[in-house]
PDB file of C-alpha atoms in Angstrom:
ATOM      1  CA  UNK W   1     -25.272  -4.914   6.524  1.00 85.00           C
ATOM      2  CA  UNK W   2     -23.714  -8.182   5.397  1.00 93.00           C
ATOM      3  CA  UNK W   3     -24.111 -11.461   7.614  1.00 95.00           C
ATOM      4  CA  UNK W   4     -21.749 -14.568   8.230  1.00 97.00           C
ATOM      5  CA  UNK W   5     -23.843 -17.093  10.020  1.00 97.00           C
ATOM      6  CA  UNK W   6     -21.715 -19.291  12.102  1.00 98.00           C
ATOM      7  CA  UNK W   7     -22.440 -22.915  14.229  1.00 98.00           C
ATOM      8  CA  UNK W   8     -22.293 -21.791  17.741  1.00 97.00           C
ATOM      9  CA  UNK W   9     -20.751 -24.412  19.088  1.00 97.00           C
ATOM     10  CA  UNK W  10     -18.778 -28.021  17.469  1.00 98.00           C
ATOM     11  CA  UNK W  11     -17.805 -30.963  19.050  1.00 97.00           C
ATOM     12  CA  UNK W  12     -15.008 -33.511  18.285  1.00 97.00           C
ATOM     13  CA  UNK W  13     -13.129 -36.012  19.283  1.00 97.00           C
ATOM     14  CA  UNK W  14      -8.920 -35.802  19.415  1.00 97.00           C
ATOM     15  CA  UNK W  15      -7.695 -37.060  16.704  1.00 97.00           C
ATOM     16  CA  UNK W  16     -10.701 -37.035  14.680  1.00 97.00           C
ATOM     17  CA  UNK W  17     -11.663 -33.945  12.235  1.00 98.00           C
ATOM     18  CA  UNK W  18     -13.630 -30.856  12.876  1.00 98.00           C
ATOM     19  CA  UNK W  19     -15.098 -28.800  10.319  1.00 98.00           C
ATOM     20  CA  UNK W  20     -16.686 -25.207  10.684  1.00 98.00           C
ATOM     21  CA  UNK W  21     -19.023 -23.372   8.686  1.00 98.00           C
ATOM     22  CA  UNK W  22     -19.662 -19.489   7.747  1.00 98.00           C
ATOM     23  CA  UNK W  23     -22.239 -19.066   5.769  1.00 97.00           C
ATOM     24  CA  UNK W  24     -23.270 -16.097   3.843  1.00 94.00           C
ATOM     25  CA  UNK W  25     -25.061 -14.314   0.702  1.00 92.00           C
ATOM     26  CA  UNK W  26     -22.561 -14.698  -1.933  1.00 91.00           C
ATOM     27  CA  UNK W  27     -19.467 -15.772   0.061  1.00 94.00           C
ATOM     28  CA  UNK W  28     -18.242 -17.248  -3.378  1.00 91.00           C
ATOM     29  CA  UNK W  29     -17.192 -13.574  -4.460  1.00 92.00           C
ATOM     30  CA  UNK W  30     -15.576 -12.761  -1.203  1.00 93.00           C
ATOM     31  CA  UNK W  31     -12.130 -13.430   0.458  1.00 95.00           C
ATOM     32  CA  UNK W  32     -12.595 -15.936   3.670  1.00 97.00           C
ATOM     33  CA  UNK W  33     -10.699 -15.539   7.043  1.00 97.00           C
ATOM     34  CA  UNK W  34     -10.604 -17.546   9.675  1.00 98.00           C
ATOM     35  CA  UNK W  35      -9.088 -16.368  13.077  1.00 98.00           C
ATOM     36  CA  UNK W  36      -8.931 -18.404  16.553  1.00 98.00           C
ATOM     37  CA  UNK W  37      -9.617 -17.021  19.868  1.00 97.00           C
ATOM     38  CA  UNK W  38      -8.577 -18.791  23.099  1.00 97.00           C
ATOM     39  CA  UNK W  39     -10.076 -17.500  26.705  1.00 95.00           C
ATOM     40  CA  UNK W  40      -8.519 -14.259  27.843  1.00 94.00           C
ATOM     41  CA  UNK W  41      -6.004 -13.811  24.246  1.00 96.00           C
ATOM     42  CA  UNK W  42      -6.667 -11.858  21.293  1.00 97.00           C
ATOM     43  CA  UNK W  43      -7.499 -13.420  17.896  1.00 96.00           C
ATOM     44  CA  UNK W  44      -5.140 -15.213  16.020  1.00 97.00           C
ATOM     45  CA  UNK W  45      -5.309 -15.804  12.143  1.00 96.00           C
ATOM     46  CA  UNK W  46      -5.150 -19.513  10.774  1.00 98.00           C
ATOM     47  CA  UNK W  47      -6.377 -19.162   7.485  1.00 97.00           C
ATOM     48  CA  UNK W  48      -6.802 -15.671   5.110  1.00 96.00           C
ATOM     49  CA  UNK W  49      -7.768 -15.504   1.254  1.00 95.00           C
ATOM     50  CA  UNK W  50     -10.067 -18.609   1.923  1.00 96.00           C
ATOM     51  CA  UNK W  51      -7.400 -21.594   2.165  1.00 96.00           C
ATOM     52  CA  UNK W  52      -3.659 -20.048   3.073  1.00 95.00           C
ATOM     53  CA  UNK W  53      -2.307 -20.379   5.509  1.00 96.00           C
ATOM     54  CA  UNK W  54      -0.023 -17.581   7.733  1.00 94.00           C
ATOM     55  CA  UNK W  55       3.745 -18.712   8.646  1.00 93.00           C
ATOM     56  CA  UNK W  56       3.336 -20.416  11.875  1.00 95.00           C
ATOM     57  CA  UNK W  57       0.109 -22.395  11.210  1.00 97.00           C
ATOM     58  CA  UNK W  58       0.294 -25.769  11.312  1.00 97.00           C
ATOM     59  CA  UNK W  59      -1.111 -27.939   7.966  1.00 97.00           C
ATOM     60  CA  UNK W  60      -4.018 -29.534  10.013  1.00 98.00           C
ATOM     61  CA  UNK W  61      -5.903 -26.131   9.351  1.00 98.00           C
ATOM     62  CA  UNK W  62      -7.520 -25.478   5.909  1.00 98.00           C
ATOM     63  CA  UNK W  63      -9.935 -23.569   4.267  1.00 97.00           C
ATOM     64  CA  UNK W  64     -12.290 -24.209   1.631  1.00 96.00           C
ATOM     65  CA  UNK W  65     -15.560 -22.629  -0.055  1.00 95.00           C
ATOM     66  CA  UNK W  66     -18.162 -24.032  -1.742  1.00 92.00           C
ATOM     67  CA  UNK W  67     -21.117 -22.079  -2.727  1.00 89.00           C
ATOM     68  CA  UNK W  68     -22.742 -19.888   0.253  1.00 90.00           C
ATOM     69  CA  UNK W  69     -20.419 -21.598   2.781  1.00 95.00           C
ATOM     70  CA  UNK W  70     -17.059 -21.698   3.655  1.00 97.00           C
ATOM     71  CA  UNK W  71     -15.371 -24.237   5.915  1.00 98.00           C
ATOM     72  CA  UNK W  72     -12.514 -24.239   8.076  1.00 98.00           C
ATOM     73  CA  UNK W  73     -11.517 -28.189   8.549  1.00 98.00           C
ATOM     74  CA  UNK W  74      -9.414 -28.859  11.746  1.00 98.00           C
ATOM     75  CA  UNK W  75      -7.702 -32.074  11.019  1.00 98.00           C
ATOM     76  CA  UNK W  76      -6.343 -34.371  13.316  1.00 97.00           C
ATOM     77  CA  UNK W  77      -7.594 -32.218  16.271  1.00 97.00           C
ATOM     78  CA  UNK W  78      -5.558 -31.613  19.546  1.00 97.00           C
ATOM     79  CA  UNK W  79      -6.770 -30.505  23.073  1.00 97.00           C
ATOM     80  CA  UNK W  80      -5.056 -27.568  22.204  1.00 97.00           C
ATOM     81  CA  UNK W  81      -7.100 -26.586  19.605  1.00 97.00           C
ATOM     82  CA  UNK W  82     -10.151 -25.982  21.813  1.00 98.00           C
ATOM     83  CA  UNK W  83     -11.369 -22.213  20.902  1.00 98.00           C
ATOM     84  CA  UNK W  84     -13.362 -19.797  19.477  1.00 97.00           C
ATOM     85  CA  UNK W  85     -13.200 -19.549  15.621  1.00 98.00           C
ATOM     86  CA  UNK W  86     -14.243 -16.055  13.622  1.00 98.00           C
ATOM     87  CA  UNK W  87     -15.095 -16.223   9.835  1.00 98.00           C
ATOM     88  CA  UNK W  88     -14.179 -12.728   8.592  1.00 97.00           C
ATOM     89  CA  UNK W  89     -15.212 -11.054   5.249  1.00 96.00           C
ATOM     90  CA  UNK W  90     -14.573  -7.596   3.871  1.00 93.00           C
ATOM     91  CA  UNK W  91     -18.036  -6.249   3.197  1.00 92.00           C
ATOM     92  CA  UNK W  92     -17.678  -4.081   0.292  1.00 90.00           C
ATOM     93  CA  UNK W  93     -21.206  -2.202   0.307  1.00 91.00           C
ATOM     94  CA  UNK W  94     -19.944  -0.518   3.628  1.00 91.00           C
ATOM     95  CA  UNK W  95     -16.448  -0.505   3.119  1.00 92.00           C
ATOM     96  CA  UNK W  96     -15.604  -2.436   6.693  1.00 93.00           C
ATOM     97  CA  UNK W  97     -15.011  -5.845   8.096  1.00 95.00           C
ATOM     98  CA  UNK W  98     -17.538  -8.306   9.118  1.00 96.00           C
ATOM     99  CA  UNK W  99     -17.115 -10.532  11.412  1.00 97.00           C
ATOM    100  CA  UNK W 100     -19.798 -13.506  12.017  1.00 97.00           C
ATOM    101  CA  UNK W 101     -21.111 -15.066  15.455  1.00 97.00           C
ATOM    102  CA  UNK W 102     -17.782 -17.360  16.609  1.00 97.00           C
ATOM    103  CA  UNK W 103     -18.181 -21.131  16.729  1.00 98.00           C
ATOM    104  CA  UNK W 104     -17.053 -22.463  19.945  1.00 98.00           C
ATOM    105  CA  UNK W 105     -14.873 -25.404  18.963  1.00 98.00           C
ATOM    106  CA  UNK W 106     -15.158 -28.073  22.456  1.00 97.00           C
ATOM    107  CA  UNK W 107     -12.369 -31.243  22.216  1.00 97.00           C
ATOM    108  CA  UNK W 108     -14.296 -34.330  23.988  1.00 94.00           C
TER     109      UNK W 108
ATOM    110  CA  UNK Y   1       8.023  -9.131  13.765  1.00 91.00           C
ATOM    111  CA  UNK Y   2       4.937  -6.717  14.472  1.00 96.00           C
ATOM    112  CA  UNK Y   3       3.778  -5.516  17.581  1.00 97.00           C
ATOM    113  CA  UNK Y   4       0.768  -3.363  18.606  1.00 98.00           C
ATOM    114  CA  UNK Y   5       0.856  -2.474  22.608  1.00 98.00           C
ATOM    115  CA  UNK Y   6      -2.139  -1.163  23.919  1.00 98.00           C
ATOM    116  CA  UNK Y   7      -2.586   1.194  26.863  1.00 97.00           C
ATOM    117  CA  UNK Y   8      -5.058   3.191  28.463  1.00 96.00           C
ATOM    118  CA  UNK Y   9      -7.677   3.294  31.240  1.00 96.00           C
ATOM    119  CA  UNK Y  10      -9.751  -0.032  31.914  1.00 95.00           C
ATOM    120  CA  UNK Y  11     -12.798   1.941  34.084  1.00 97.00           C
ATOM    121  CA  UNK Y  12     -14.665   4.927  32.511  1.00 98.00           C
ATOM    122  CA  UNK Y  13     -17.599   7.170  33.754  1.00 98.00           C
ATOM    123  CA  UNK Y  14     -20.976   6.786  31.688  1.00 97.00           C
ATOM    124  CA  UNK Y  15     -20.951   9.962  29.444  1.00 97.00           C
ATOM    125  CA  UNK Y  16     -17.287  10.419  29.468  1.00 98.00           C
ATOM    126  CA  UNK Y  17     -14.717   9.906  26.915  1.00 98.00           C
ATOM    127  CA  UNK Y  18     -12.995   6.473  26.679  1.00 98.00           C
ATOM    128  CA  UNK Y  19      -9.502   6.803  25.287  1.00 98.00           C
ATOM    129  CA  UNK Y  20      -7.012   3.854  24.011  1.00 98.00           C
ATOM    130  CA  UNK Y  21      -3.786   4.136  22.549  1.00 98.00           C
ATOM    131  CA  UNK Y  22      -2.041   1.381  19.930  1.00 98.00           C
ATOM    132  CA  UNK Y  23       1.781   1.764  19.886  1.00 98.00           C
ATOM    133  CA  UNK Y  24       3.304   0.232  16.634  1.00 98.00           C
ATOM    134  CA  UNK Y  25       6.232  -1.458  16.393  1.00 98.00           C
ATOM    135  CA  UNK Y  26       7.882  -3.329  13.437  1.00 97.00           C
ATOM    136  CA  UNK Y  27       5.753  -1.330  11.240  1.00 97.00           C
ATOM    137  CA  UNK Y  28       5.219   2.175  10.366  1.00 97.00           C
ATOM    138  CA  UNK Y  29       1.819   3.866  10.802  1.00 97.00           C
ATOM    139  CA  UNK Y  30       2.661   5.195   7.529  1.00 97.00           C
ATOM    140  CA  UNK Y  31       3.061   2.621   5.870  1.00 95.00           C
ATOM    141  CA  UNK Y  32       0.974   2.654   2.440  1.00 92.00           C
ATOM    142  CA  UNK Y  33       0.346  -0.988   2.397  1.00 93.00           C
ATOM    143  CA  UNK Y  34      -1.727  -1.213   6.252  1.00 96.00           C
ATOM    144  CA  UNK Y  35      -4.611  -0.053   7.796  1.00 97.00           C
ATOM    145  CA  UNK Y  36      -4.667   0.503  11.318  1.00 98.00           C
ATOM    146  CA  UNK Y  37      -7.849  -0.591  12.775  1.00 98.00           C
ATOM    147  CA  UNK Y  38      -9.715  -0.720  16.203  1.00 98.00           C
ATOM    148  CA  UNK Y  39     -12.238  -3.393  17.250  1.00 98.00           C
ATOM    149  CA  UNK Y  40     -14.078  -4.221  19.959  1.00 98.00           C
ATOM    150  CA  UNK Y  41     -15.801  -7.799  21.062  1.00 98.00           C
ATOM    151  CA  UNK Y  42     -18.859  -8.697  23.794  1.00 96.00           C
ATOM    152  CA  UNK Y  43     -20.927 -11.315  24.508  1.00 94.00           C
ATOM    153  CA  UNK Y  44     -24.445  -9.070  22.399  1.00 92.00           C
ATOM    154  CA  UNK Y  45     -22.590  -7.372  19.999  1.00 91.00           C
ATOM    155  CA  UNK Y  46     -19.679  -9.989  18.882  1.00 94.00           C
ATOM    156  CA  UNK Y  47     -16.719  -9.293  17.089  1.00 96.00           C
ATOM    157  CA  UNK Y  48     -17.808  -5.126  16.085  1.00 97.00           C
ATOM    158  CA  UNK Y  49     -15.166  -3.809  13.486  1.00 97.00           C
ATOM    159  CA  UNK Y  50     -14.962   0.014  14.982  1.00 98.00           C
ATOM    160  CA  UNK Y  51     -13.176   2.321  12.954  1.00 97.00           C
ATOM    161  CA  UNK Y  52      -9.673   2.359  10.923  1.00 97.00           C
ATOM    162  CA  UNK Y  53      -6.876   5.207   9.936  1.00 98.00           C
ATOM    163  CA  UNK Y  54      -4.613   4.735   7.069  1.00 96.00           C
ATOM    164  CA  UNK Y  55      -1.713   7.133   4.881  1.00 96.00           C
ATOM    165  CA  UNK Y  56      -2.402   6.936   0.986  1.00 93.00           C
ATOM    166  CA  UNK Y  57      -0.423  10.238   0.177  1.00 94.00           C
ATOM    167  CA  UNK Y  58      -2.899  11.792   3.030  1.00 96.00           C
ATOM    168  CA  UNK Y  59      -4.630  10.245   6.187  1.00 96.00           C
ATOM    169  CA  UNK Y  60      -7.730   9.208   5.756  1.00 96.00           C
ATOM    170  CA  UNK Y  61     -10.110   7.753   8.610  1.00 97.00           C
ATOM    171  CA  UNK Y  62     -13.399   5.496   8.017  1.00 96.00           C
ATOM    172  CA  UNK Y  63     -15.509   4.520  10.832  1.00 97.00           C
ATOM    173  CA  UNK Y  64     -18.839   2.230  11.652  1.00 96.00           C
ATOM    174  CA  UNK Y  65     -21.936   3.876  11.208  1.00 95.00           C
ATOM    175  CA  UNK Y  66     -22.778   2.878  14.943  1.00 95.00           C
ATOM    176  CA  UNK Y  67     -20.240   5.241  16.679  1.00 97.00           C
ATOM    177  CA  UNK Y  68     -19.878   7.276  13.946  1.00 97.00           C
ATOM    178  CA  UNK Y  69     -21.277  10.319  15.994  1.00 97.00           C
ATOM    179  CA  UNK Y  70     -18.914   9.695  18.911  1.00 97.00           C
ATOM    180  CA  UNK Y  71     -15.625   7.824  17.385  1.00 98.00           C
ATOM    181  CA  UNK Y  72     -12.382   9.735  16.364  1.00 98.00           C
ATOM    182  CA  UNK Y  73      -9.204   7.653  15.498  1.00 98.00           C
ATOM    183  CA  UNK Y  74      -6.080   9.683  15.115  1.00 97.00           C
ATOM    184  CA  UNK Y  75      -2.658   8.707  14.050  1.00 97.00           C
ATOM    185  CA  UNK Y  76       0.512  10.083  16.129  1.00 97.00           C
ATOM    186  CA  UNK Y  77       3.309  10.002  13.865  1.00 97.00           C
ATOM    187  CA  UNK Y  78       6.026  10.966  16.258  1.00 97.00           C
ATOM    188  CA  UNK Y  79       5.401   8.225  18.715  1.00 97.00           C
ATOM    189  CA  UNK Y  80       4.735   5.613  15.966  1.00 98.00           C
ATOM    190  CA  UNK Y  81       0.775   4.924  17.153  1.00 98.00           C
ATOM    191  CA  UNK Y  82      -2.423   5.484  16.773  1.00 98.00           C
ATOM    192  CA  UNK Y  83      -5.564   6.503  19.385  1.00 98.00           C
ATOM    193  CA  UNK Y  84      -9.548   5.622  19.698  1.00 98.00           C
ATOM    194  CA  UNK Y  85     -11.657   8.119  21.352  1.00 98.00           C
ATOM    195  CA  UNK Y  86     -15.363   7.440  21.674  1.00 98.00           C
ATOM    196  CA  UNK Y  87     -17.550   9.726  23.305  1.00 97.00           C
ATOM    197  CA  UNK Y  88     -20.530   9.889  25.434  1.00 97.00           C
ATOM    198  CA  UNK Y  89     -19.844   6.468  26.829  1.00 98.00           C
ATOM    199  CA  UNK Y  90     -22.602   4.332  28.119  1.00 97.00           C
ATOM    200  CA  UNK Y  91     -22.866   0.794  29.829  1.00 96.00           C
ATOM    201  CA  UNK Y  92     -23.598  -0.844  26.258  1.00 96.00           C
ATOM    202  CA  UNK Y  93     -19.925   0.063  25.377  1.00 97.00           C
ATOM    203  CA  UNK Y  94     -18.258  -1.757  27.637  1.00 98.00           C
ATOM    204  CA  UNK Y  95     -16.106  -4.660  26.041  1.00 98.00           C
ATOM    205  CA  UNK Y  96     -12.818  -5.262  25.066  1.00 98.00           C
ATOM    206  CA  UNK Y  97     -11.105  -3.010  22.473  1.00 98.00           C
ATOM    207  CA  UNK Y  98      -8.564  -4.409  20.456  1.00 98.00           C
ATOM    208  CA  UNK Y  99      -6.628  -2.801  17.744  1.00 98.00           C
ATOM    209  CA  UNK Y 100      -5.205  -4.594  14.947  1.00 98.00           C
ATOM    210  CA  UNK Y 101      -3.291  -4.329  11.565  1.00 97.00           C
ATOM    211  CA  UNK Y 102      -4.916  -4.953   8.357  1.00 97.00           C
ATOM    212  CA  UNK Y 103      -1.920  -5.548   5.834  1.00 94.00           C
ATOM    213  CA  UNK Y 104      -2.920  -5.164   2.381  1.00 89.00           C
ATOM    214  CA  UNK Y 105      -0.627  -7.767  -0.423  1.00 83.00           C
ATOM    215  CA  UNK Y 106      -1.047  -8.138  -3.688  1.00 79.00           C
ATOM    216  CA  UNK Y 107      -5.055  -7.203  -3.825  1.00 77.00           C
ATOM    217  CA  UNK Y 108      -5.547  -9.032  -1.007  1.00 83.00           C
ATOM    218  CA  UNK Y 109      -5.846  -8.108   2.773  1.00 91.00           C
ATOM    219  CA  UNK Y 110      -6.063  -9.657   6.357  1.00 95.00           C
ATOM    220  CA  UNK Y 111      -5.951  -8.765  10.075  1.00 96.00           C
ATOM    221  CA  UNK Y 112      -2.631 -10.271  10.594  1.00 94.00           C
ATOM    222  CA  UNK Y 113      -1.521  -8.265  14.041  1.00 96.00           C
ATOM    223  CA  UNK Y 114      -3.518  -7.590  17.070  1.00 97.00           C
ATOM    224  CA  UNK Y 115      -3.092  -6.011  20.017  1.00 97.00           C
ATOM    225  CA  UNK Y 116      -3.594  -8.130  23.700  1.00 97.00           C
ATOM    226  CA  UNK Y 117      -7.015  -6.104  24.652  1.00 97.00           C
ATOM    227  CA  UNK Y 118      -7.965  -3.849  26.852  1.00 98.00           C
ATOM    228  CA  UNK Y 119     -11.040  -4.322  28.622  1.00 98.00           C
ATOM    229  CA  UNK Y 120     -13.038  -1.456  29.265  1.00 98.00           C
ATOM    230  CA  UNK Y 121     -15.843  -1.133  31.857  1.00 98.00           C
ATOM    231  CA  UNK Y 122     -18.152   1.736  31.389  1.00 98.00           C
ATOM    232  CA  UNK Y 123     -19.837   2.396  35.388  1.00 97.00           C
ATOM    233  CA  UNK Y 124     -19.989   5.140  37.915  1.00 95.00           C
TER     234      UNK Y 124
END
């Protein structure tokens, strides 16, 4: 089955800029989500279709591709952003989401 | 605004049935434009997509080829929700469940709903 290969863990500074990677075989072709996680809540989207953004979600969060890998860049980060961030794909061999390993985003 | 409220038991007996229910609200499980979906997350398996229901015309159901044996996901019109059941529970399928909406726009789709968990612990 398809694989999204994920940092597990990224450290930054407030204020500075965090970027997070998903990598996978031919991401290029494939719609990107992004959804965060804090301790003891369910998963919130910040980013779907690669780079928009849901109502609600502040502009500090993008999303971008570039070949195999797609980032989701935290700018300007807060102590409130401290989480756990999914990359999500549809994987259409099996018909089903995929979900890859979480990157646990720490705020120094 | 959506919300999916989650009930059911949080301890279940190995080889037992574990049974969740995901009650809709500012949404139809009708609808022909969602997917209603359940998913489960723990520290060896991850995120684990599960199994979904959806109404194009007629219901159909689609589910992971790990449970497939054991998983049944039902909609319940009249109460506006929908139900996991996975059989033959063992210790491995403890974790917490979540269900969530997958809206479909414009060719596109996302998870854009989810429930608040439930976290399940499968012991005697």
């Amino acid at each position: 089955s398809y694989v999204l290969t994920q940092p597990p863990s990224v450290s930054v500074a407030p204020g500075q800029t965090a970027r997070i990677t998903c990598g996978g075989n031919n991401i290029g072709s494939k719609s990107v989500h992004w959804h965060q996680q804090k301790p003891g809540q369910a998963p919130v989207l910040v980013v779907y279709d690669d780079s928009d953004r849901p109502s609600g979600i502040p502009e500090r969060f993008s999303g971008s591709k570039s070949g195999n890998t797609a980032t989701l860049t935290i700018s300007r980060v807060e102590a409130g952003d401290e989480a756990d961030y999914y990359c999500q794909v549809w994987d259409s061999s099996s018909d089903h989401p995929v979900f890859g390993g979480g990157t646990k985003l720490t705020v120094l | 605004q959506v919300q999916l409220q989650q009930s059911g038991p949080g301890l279940v007996k190995p080889s037992q049935t574990l049974s969740l229910t995901c009650a809709i609200s500012g949404d139809s499980v009708s609808s022909n434009s969602t997917t209603w979906n359940w998913i489960r997350q723990s520290p060896s398996r991850g995120l684990e997509w599960l199994g979904r229901t959806c109404y194009r015309s007629k219901w159909y159901n689609h589910y992971a080829e790990s449970v497939k044996s054991r998983i049944t996901v039902n909609p319940d019109t009249s109460k506006n929700q929908f139900s996991l059941q996975l059989n033959s529970v063992t210790p491995e399928d403890t974790a917490v469940y979540y269900c969530a909406r997958w809206r479909t726009l414009g060719g596109s789709g996302r998870f854009d709903y989810w429930g608040q968990g439930t976290l399940v612990t499968v012991s005697s």
